[in-house]
Amino acid sequence: MLLLATFSFMVALSMSEPVNFCREAKDCQTCASSYTHVLGFREHCRWCVESKLCVGPLSCPLGKPVVQRDSFRCPAKASVAKGKRYTDELGRSLYAFILSLRDENVTACLLNVRPDVSHIRTFTVECDTSGNTCSSMVAVSEEAKSIYLVFRDTASRQQLITEMVNGLGAQLGAWEKFEGDAGVVSYFHTAFYKTFVDSGMKDHALSLVKKYPGFRVWMTGYSLGGSLASMTAVYLAKKKLVDSDSLRLLTFGEPRTGNVAFAKEVEENVPFRYRVVKRNDFVTSIPRSVDPAASLITATAFERQPLFYRFLVHYNNSMKKGDKFK
């Protein structure tokens, strides 16, 4: 194991480029893959995200976002093209599906705000060993040419505590293997297979994909549901069950679902993706990264850290109707 970690670290170093001074790098991608020598020791350059400067060790303001070693963590801008950008109207339209899953009469609740939906089927299963449940929905709008795969949020405090306990293991690098090289929190792994695969939801969704060729396939969810939605998107893409260009991922209050490899799988396989976060949402901060700046750990250890995929939509408010986002 030690030999493997050392080898991985050396590979990461070999992909870096030497510079005389870190300030020579003018963008995040170049800076993150550059290094200089200090007193004979190799030191990675750091990109200070807020000041947009490439500097040496201990030069970025303490507590501010820093990128080093891996350009994947560099800020990236989402498309602003019509049909590819996030809008408040789009977010609220999808959130209506999530809210309806909490109602006793899902169909009546949803049709009250989305009368264009012509097909609704719900699924509720026990998704852990403690008897907690997960609920989901498959819906179709022929008018919008869309199929919707929707996942409910955490149902109880007990369920949230169980998720958090599993998240602690992830913080220390204990991940359940998912698609490709991706690792996810063990609770989400179990909940995904019980909710999406074993419940019959996957088969029903794919029958609709076959029935409505060319329709977009939307995946959305809140909190726990956001994690299940992002896993569903990766699963469908990696299994080649749905073309990546047809996938649309938009989550609300999603925690850090997986490790660095999972975040990369999302970005490589789901071009249209947004994480919507509102102010003071605790769930979106867990599980925490041990060393988010990757300043003290090896490249291999960094890959085991929890990490979000890009793109973030941030409401620095309560996300009431008319509130602004960026």
mmCIF file of C-alpha atoms in Angstrom:
data_model
loop_
_atom_site.group_PDB
_atom_site.id
_atom_site.type_symbol
_atom_site.label_atom_id
_atom_site.label_comp_id
_atom_site.label_asym_id
_atom_site.label_seq_id
_atom_site.Cartn_x
_atom_site.Cartn_y
_atom_site.Cartn_z
ATOM 1 C CA MET A 1 0.000 0.000 0.000
ATOM 2 C CA LEU A 2 2.829 2.383 0.923
ATOM 3 C CA LEU A 3 4.594 1.544 -2.352
ATOM 4 C CA LEU A 4 1.389 2.241 -4.306
ATOM 5 C CA ALA A 5 0.862 5.569 -2.547
ATOM 6 C CA THR A 6 4.464 6.581 -3.219
ATOM 7 C CA PHE A 7 4.163 5.590 -6.888
ATOM 8 C CA SER A 8 0.918 7.562 -7.309
ATOM 9 C CA PHE A 9 2.488 10.593 -5.682
ATOM 10 C CA MET A 10 5.518 10.394 -8.008
ATOM 11 C CA VAL A 11 3.246 10.113 -11.051
ATOM 12 C CA ALA A 12 1.430 13.255 -9.944
ATOM 13 C CA LEU A 13 4.757 15.042 -9.556
ATOM 14 C CA SER A 14 5.942 13.932 -12.981
ATOM 15 C CA MET A 15 2.902 15.571 -14.570
ATOM 16 C CA SER A 16 3.804 18.934 -13.010
ATOM 17 C CA GLU A 17 5.839 21.603 -14.787
ATOM 18 C CA PRO A 18 8.771 23.483 -13.203
ATOM 19 C CA VAL A 19 8.809 27.306 -13.144
ATOM 20 C CA ASN A 20 11.398 29.769 -11.846
ATOM 21 C CA PHE A 21 8.760 31.685 -9.924
ATOM 22 C CA CYS A 22 5.145 30.736 -9.261
ATOM 23 C CA ARG A 23 3.993 34.201 -10.299
ATOM 24 C CA GLU A 24 4.932 33.293 -13.883
ATOM 25 C CA ALA A 25 1.710 31.260 -14.090
ATOM 26 C CA LYS A 26 -1.207 33.502 -15.016
ATOM 27 C CA ASP A 27 -4.142 31.108 -14.785
ATOM 28 C CA CYS A 28 -5.375 28.499 -12.333
ATOM 29 C CA GLN A 29 -4.789 25.470 -14.558
ATOM 30 C CA THR A 30 -1.144 26.351 -15.225
ATOM 31 C CA CYS A 31 -0.494 27.334 -11.621
ATOM 32 C CA ALA A 32 -2.013 24.181 -10.138
ATOM 33 C CA SER A 33 0.254 21.978 -12.254
ATOM 34 C CA SER A 34 3.429 24.001 -11.596
ATOM 35 C CA TYR A 35 6.121 23.830 -8.966
ATOM 36 C CA THR A 36 9.261 25.681 -7.967
ATOM 37 C CA HIS A 37 12.273 24.851 -5.812
ATOM 38 C CA VAL A 38 12.722 26.344 -2.353
ATOM 39 C CA LEU A 39 16.029 25.568 -0.611
ATOM 40 C CA GLY A 40 16.412 22.537 -2.838
ATOM 41 C CA PHE A 41 12.934 21.166 -2.100
ATOM 42 C CA ARG A 42 10.141 20.937 -4.636
ATOM 43 C CA GLU A 43 7.191 23.135 -3.647
ATOM 44 C CA HIS A 44 3.862 23.218 -5.480
ATOM 45 C CA CYS A 45 2.546 26.581 -6.558
ATOM 46 C CA ARG A 46 -0.756 27.764 -5.097
ATOM 47 C CA TRP A 47 -3.542 29.571 -6.940
ATOM 48 C CA CYS A 48 -5.303 32.075 -4.659
ATOM 49 C CA VAL A 49 -8.864 31.876 -5.995
ATOM 50 C CA GLU A 50 -10.099 35.277 -4.792
ATOM 51 C CA SER A 51 -7.044 37.338 -5.802
ATOM 52 C CA LYS A 52 -6.381 35.216 -8.923
ATOM 53 C CA LEU A 53 -2.643 35.092 -8.240
ATOM 54 C CA CYS A 54 -0.171 32.216 -8.428
ATOM 55 C CA VAL A 55 2.088 32.212 -5.378
ATOM 56 C CA GLY A 56 4.405 30.047 -3.318
ATOM 57 C CA PRO A 57 3.945 28.366 0.078
ATOM 58 C CA LEU A 58 1.984 30.189 2.803
ATOM 59 C CA SER A 59 1.235 33.128 0.499
ATOM 60 C CA CYS A 60 -2.537 32.826 0.068
ATOM 61 C CA PRO A 61 -4.676 34.440 2.805
ATOM 62 C CA LEU A 62 -5.480 31.976 5.585
ATOM 63 C CA GLY A 63 -8.944 30.473 5.293
ATOM 64 C CA LYS A 64 -9.448 31.557 1.678
ATOM 65 C CA PRO A 65 -9.910 29.068 -1.200
ATOM 66 C CA VAL A 66 -6.651 27.717 -2.613
ATOM 67 C CA VAL A 67 -5.961 25.366 -5.530
ATOM 68 C CA GLN A 68 -2.784 23.332 -5.910
ATOM 69 C CA ARG A 69 -1.598 20.038 -7.448
ATOM 70 C CA ASP A 70 -4.833 19.317 -9.311
ATOM 71 C CA SER A 71 -6.349 21.773 -11.800
ATOM 72 C CA PHE A 72 -9.665 19.932 -11.474
ATOM 73 C CA ARG A 73 -10.356 22.115 -8.438
ATOM 74 C CA CYS A 74 -9.988 25.331 -10.438
ATOM 75 C CA PRO A 75 -13.144 27.447 -10.715
ATOM 76 C CA ALA A 76 -15.117 26.810 -13.900
ATOM 77 C CA LYS A 77 -17.932 28.812 -15.446
ATOM 78 C CA ALA A 78 -21.138 27.170 -16.593
ATOM 79 C CA SER A 79 -22.626 27.851 -20.003
ATOM 80 C CA VAL A 80 -24.881 30.887 -20.344
ATOM 81 C CA ALA A 81 -26.385 29.674 -23.624
ATOM 82 C CA LYS A 82 -30.133 29.254 -23.790
ATOM 83 C CA GLY A 83 -31.131 25.722 -22.862
ATOM 84 C CA LYS A 84 -27.844 25.118 -21.052
ATOM 85 C CA ARG A 85 -27.945 27.730 -18.302
ATOM 86 C CA TYR A 86 -29.612 27.653 -14.903
ATOM 87 C CA THR A 87 -32.588 29.920 -14.352
ATOM 88 C CA ASP A 88 -34.641 30.566 -11.246
ATOM 89 C CA GLU A 89 -37.756 29.494 -13.135
ATOM 90 C CA LEU A 90 -36.152 26.166 -14.020
ATOM 91 C CA GLY A 91 -35.069 25.554 -10.437
ATOM 92 C CA ARG A 92 -38.505 26.230 -8.982
ATOM 93 C CA SER A 93 -40.203 24.138 -11.645
ATOM 94 C CA LEU A 94 -38.076 21.120 -10.703
ATOM 95 C CA TYR A 95 -38.343 21.756 -6.975
ATOM 96 C CA ALA A 96 -42.115 21.336 -7.325
ATOM 97 C CA PHE A 97 -41.507 17.649 -8.058
ATOM 98 C CA ILE A 98 -39.511 17.254 -4.840
ATOM 99 C CA LEU A 99 -42.134 19.017 -2.725
ATOM 100 C CA SER A 100 -44.894 16.841 -4.158
ATOM 101 C CA LEU A 101 -43.057 13.705 -2.972
ATOM 102 C CA ARG A 102 -43.580 14.903 0.602
ATOM 103 C CA ASP A 103 -47.345 15.180 0.138
ATOM 104 C CA GLU A 104 -49.807 12.395 0.936
ATOM 105 C CA ASN A 105 -51.359 12.822 -2.503
ATOM 106 C CA VAL A 106 -48.338 13.140 -4.775
ATOM 107 C CA THR A 107 -50.283 13.285 -8.034
ATOM 108 C CA ALA A 108 -52.744 15.991 -6.980
ATOM 109 C CA CYS A 109 -49.969 18.088 -5.466
ATOM 110 C CA LEU A 110 -47.765 17.924 -8.548
ATOM 111 C CA LEU A 111 -50.523 18.505 -11.092
ATOM 112 C CA ASN A 112 -51.519 21.628 -9.187
ATOM 113 C CA VAL A 113 -48.266 23.298 -10.278
ATOM 114 C CA ARG A 114 -47.248 21.135 -13.250
ATOM 115 C CA PRO A 115 -50.455 20.316 -15.162
ATOM 116 C CA ASP A 116 -48.326 19.373 -18.186
ATOM 117 C CA VAL A 117 -47.211 16.151 -16.466
ATOM 118 C CA SER A 118 -49.086 13.191 -17.919
ATOM 119 C CA HIS A 119 -47.527 10.222 -16.165
ATOM 120 C CA ILE A 120 -46.562 9.790 -12.525
ATOM 121 C CA ARG A 121 -45.346 6.703 -10.693
ATOM 122 C CA THR A 122 -43.889 6.696 -7.189
ATOM 123 C CA PHE A 123 -41.649 4.258 -5.319
ATOM 124 C CA THR A 124 -41.043 3.951 -1.559
ATOM 125 C CA VAL A 125 -38.606 1.417 -0.109
ATOM 126 C CA GLU A 126 -36.635 0.757 3.046
ATOM 127 C CA CYS A 127 -33.208 2.021 2.089
ATOM 128 C CA ASP A 128 -31.097 1.096 5.120
ATOM 129 C CA THR A 129 -30.910 -1.515 7.875
ATOM 130 C CA SER A 130 -32.660 0.787 10.376
ATOM 131 C CA GLY A 131 -35.970 0.788 8.529
ATOM 132 C CA ASN A 132 -35.657 4.331 7.165
ATOM 133 C CA THR A 133 -37.354 4.888 3.825
ATOM 134 C CA CYS A 134 -36.450 6.572 0.567
ATOM 135 C CA SER A 135 -39.065 7.780 -1.902
ATOM 136 C CA SER A 136 -38.741 8.552 -5.573
ATOM 137 C CA MET A 137 -40.806 9.343 -8.639
ATOM 138 C CA VAL A 138 -40.790 8.859 -12.380
ATOM 139 C CA ALA A 139 -42.831 11.380 -14.354
ATOM 140 C CA VAL A 140 -43.261 12.445 -17.977
ATOM 141 C CA SER A 141 -44.219 15.689 -19.672
ATOM 142 C CA GLU A 142 -44.852 15.247 -23.374
ATOM 143 C CA GLU A 143 -45.275 19.011 -23.650
ATOM 144 C CA ALA A 144 -41.768 19.625 -22.244
ATOM 145 C CA LYS A 145 -40.386 16.508 -23.985
ATOM 146 C CA SER A 146 -38.936 15.447 -20.657
ATOM 147 C CA ILE A 147 -38.728 12.441 -18.354
ATOM 148 C CA TYR A 148 -38.200 13.230 -14.668
ATOM 149 C CA LEU A 149 -36.429 11.041 -12.100
ATOM 150 C CA VAL A 150 -37.025 12.607 -8.692
ATOM 151 C CA PHE A 151 -35.682 11.668 -5.254
ATOM 152 C CA ARG A 152 -37.055 12.760 -1.876
ATOM 153 C CA ASP A 153 -34.880 14.292 0.808
ATOM 154 C CA THR A 154 -33.940 12.781 4.176
ATOM 155 C CA ALA A 155 -37.150 11.774 5.949
ATOM 156 C CA SER A 156 -36.172 11.943 9.631
ATOM 157 C CA ARG A 157 -33.535 13.044 12.116
ATOM 158 C CA GLN A 158 -32.614 9.402 12.680
ATOM 159 C CA GLN A 159 -31.940 8.976 8.980
ATOM 160 C CA LEU A 160 -29.806 12.127 8.888
ATOM 161 C CA ILE A 161 -27.722 10.912 11.836
ATOM 162 C CA THR A 162 -27.177 7.576 10.087
ATOM 163 C CA GLU A 163 -26.006 9.401 6.959
ATOM 164 C CA MET A 164 -23.626 11.556 9.001
ATOM 165 C CA VAL A 165 -22.096 8.549 10.768
ATOM 166 C CA ASN A 166 -21.390 6.977 7.383
ATOM 167 C CA GLY A 167 -19.967 10.300 6.251
ATOM 168 C CA LEU A 168 -17.372 10.211 9.027
ATOM 169 C CA GLY A 169 -15.860 7.101 7.488
ATOM 170 C CA ALA A 170 -15.742 8.839 4.129
ATOM 171 C CA GLN A 171 -13.791 11.725 5.656
ATOM 172 C CA LEU A 172 -11.108 9.203 6.546
ATOM 173 C CA GLY A 173 -11.068 7.727 3.048
ATOM 174 C CA ALA A 174 -13.543 4.839 3.465
ATOM 175 C CA TRP A 175 -15.644 4.921 0.288
ATOM 176 C CA GLU A 176 -17.918 2.387 -1.384
ATOM 177 C CA LYS A 177 -16.828 1.746 -4.962
ATOM 178 C CA PHE A 178 -19.322 3.038 -7.516
ATOM 179 C CA GLU A 179 -19.016 3.436 -11.295
ATOM 180 C CA GLY A 180 -15.530 3.675 -12.788
ATOM 181 C CA ASP A 181 -13.008 4.732 -10.168
ATOM 182 C CA ALA A 182 -15.597 6.680 -8.202
ATOM 183 C CA GLY A 183 -16.204 6.196 -4.501
ATOM 184 C CA VAL A 184 -19.345 7.326 -2.658
ATOM 185 C CA VAL A 185 -20.519 7.494 0.946
ATOM 186 C CA SER A 186 -21.577 3.980 1.965
ATOM 187 C CA TYR A 187 -25.089 5.086 2.998
ATOM 188 C CA PHE A 188 -25.726 6.659 -0.391
ATOM 189 C CA HIS A 189 -24.391 3.536 -2.121
ATOM 190 C CA THR A 190 -26.893 1.275 -0.352
ATOM 191 C CA ALA A 191 -29.753 3.749 -0.712
ATOM 192 C CA PHE A 192 -29.102 4.168 -4.435
ATOM 193 C CA TYR A 193 -29.300 0.483 -5.285
ATOM 194 C CA LYS A 194 -32.369 -0.067 -3.126
ATOM 195 C CA THR A 195 -34.162 3.042 -4.380
ATOM 196 C CA PHE A 196 -33.241 3.157 -8.049
ATOM 197 C CA VAL A 197 -32.218 -0.354 -9.081
ATOM 198 C CA ASP A 198 -33.988 -2.875 -6.836
ATOM 199 C CA SER A 199 -37.310 -1.008 -6.541
ATOM 200 C CA GLY A 200 -38.098 -1.264 -10.242
ATOM 201 C CA MET A 201 -37.599 2.451 -10.777
ATOM 202 C CA LYS A 202 -34.712 1.920 -13.192
ATOM 203 C CA ASP A 203 -36.632 -0.532 -15.377
ATOM 204 C CA HIS A 204 -39.673 1.732 -15.458
ATOM 205 C CA ALA A 205 -37.564 4.768 -16.326
ATOM 206 C CA LEU A 206 -35.780 2.944 -19.145
ATOM 207 C CA SER A 207 -39.092 1.768 -20.583
ATOM 208 C CA LEU A 208 -40.087 5.434 -20.844
ATOM 209 C CA VAL A 209 -36.738 6.364 -22.397
ATOM 210 C CA LYS A 210 -37.460 3.747 -25.060
ATOM 211 C CA LYS A 211 -41.051 4.952 -25.493
ATOM 212 C CA TYR A 212 -40.045 8.612 -25.806
ATOM 213 C CA PRO A 213 -36.796 8.724 -27.818
ATOM 214 C CA GLY A 214 -35.160 12.126 -27.850
ATOM 215 C CA PHE A 215 -36.739 13.265 -24.582
ATOM 216 C CA ARG A 216 -34.452 14.885 -22.026
ATOM 217 C CA VAL A 217 -33.977 12.898 -18.827
ATOM 218 C CA TRP A 218 -33.989 15.128 -15.743
ATOM 219 C CA MET A 219 -32.613 13.960 -12.395
ATOM 220 C CA THR A 220 -33.345 16.045 -9.333
ATOM 221 C CA GLY A 221 -33.529 15.706 -5.579
ATOM 222 C CA TYR A 222 -32.948 17.511 -2.312
ATOM 223 C CA SER A 223 -30.338 16.606 0.336
ATOM 224 C CA LEU A 224 -30.102 12.780 0.298
ATOM 225 C CA GLY A 225 -32.206 12.923 -2.856
ATOM 226 C CA GLY A 226 -29.610 15.148 -4.487
ATOM 227 C CA SER A 227 -26.945 12.519 -3.896
ATOM 228 C CA LEU A 228 -29.166 9.795 -5.352
ATOM 229 C CA ALA A 229 -29.898 12.002 -8.364
ATOM 230 C CA SER A 230 -26.209 12.624 -9.110
ATOM 231 C CA MET A 231 -25.437 8.914 -8.724
ATOM 232 C CA THR A 232 -28.299 8.088 -11.082
ATOM 233 C CA ALA A 233 -26.890 10.439 -13.707
ATOM 234 C CA VAL A 234 -23.443 8.827 -13.531
ATOM 235 C CA TYR A 235 -24.934 5.314 -13.517
ATOM 236 C CA LEU A 236 -27.068 5.923 -16.620
ATOM 237 C CA ALA A 237 -24.168 7.514 -18.486
ATOM 238 C CA LYS A 238 -21.496 4.969 -17.547
ATOM 239 C CA LYS A 239 -23.788 2.029 -18.345
ATOM 240 C CA LYS A 240 -24.636 3.754 -21.652
ATOM 241 C CA LEU A 241 -28.332 3.449 -20.861
ATOM 242 C CA VAL A 242 -28.988 7.099 -21.726
ATOM 243 C CA ASP A 243 -26.919 9.362 -23.954
ATOM 244 C CA SER A 244 -24.991 11.918 -21.886
ATOM 245 C CA ASP A 245 -26.288 14.799 -23.995
ATOM 246 C CA SER A 246 -29.842 13.898 -22.958
ATOM 247 C CA LEU A 247 -29.061 13.912 -19.228
ATOM 248 C CA ARG A 248 -29.970 16.910 -17.079
ATOM 249 C CA LEU A 249 -28.821 16.964 -13.435
ATOM 250 C CA LEU A 250 -30.027 19.633 -11.024
ATOM 251 C CA THR A 251 -29.837 19.041 -7.275
ATOM 252 C CA PHE A 252 -30.768 21.057 -4.200
ATOM 253 C CA GLY A 253 -28.844 20.987 -0.924
ATOM 254 C CA GLU A 254 -26.739 18.017 -2.017
ATOM 255 C CA PRO A 255 -24.011 16.915 0.438
ATOM 256 C CA ARG A 256 -20.607 15.784 -0.772
ATOM 257 C CA THR A 257 -21.772 12.531 -2.312
ATOM 258 C CA GLY A 258 -18.406 11.070 -3.212
ATOM 259 C CA ASN A 259 -14.669 11.491 -3.503
ATOM 260 C CA VAL A 260 -12.579 13.319 -6.091
ATOM 261 C CA ALA A 261 -12.988 10.484 -8.600
ATOM 262 C CA PHE A 262 -16.788 10.676 -8.256
ATOM 263 C CA ALA A 263 -16.762 14.424 -8.881
ATOM 264 C CA LYS A 264 -14.666 13.829 -11.992
ATOM 265 C CA GLU A 265 -17.050 11.104 -13.221
ATOM 266 C CA VAL A 266 -19.980 13.513 -12.886
ATOM 267 C CA GLU A 267 -18.186 16.211 -14.857
ATOM 268 C CA GLU A 268 -16.975 13.851 -17.578
ATOM 269 C CA ASN A 269 -20.358 12.197 -18.095
ATOM 270 C CA VAL A 270 -22.971 14.853 -17.311
ATOM 271 C CA PRO A 271 -22.342 18.113 -19.198
ATOM 272 C CA PHE A 272 -25.573 19.704 -17.925
ATOM 273 C CA ARG A 273 -25.301 19.755 -14.136
ATOM 274 C CA TYR A 274 -26.012 22.251 -11.369
ATOM 275 C CA ARG A 275 -25.894 22.117 -7.576
ATOM 276 C CA VAL A 276 -28.263 24.623 -6.011
ATOM 277 C CA VAL A 277 -27.338 25.746 -2.496
ATOM 278 C CA LYS A 278 -28.977 28.324 -0.263
ATOM 279 C CA ARG A 279 -27.440 30.234 2.631
ATOM 280 C CA ASN A 280 -26.661 28.371 5.871
ATOM 281 C CA ASP A 281 -27.589 24.909 4.579
ATOM 282 C CA PHE A 282 -25.560 22.690 6.910
ATOM 283 C CA VAL A 283 -26.011 19.530 4.834
ATOM 284 C CA THR A 284 -24.067 21.012 1.918
ATOM 285 C CA SER A 285 -20.950 21.209 4.108
ATOM 286 C CA ILE A 286 -20.745 17.481 4.927
ATOM 287 C CA PRO A 287 -18.842 15.245 4.877
ATOM 288 C CA ARG A 288 -15.998 17.716 5.297
ATOM 289 C CA SER A 289 -12.632 17.487 3.598
ATOM 290 C CA VAL A 290 -9.758 16.887 6.006
ATOM 291 C CA ASP A 291 -7.403 19.109 3.993
ATOM 292 C CA PRO A 292 -9.431 20.989 1.346
ATOM 293 C CA ALA A 293 -6.391 22.920 0.090
ATOM 294 C CA ALA A 294 -4.390 19.668 -0.257
ATOM 295 C CA SER A 295 -1.450 21.447 1.341
ATOM 296 C CA LEU A 296 -0.461 18.718 3.803
ATOM 297 C CA ILE A 297 -1.509 15.442 2.191
ATOM 298 C CA THR A 298 -0.189 13.365 -0.696
ATOM 299 C CA ALA A 299 -1.803 13.246 -4.120
ATOM 300 C CA THR A 300 -3.207 9.801 -3.311
ATOM 301 C CA ALA A 301 -4.739 11.018 -0.053
ATOM 302 C CA PHE A 302 -6.234 14.001 -1.875
ATOM 303 C CA GLU A 303 -8.061 11.648 -4.246
ATOM 304 C CA ARG A 304 -9.790 10.067 -1.231
ATOM 305 C CA GLN A 305 -11.211 13.370 0.009
ATOM 306 C CA PRO A 306 -14.882 14.335 -0.366
ATOM 307 C CA LEU A 307 -15.312 16.820 -3.213
ATOM 308 C CA PHE A 308 -18.150 18.548 -5.036
ATOM 309 C CA TYR A 309 -18.478 18.566 -8.788
ATOM 310 C CA ARG A 310 -18.864 21.925 -10.501
ATOM 311 C CA PHE A 311 -21.219 24.013 -11.210
ATOM 312 C CA LEU A 312 -22.581 25.757 -8.117
ATOM 313 C CA VAL A 313 -25.685 27.957 -8.040
ATOM 314 C CA HIS A 314 -25.624 29.913 -4.776
ATOM 315 C CA TYR A 315 -28.585 31.715 -3.243
ATOM 316 C CA ASN A 316 -27.056 33.860 -0.497
ATOM 317 C CA ASN A 317 -30.516 34.182 1.023
ATOM 318 C CA SER A 318 -33.539 32.049 1.950
ATOM 319 C CA MET A 319 -34.306 31.286 -1.712
ATOM 320 C CA LYS A 320 -37.730 32.897 -1.566
ATOM 321 C CA LYS A 321 -39.502 33.816 -4.761
ATOM 322 C CA GLY A 322 -37.668 36.694 -6.389
ATOM 323 C CA ASP A 323 -34.414 36.137 -4.466
ATOM 324 C CA LYS A 324 -31.218 36.527 -6.465
ATOM 325 C CA PHE A 325 -28.555 33.900 -7.066
ATOM 326 C CA LYS A 326 -25.058 33.725 -8.508
#
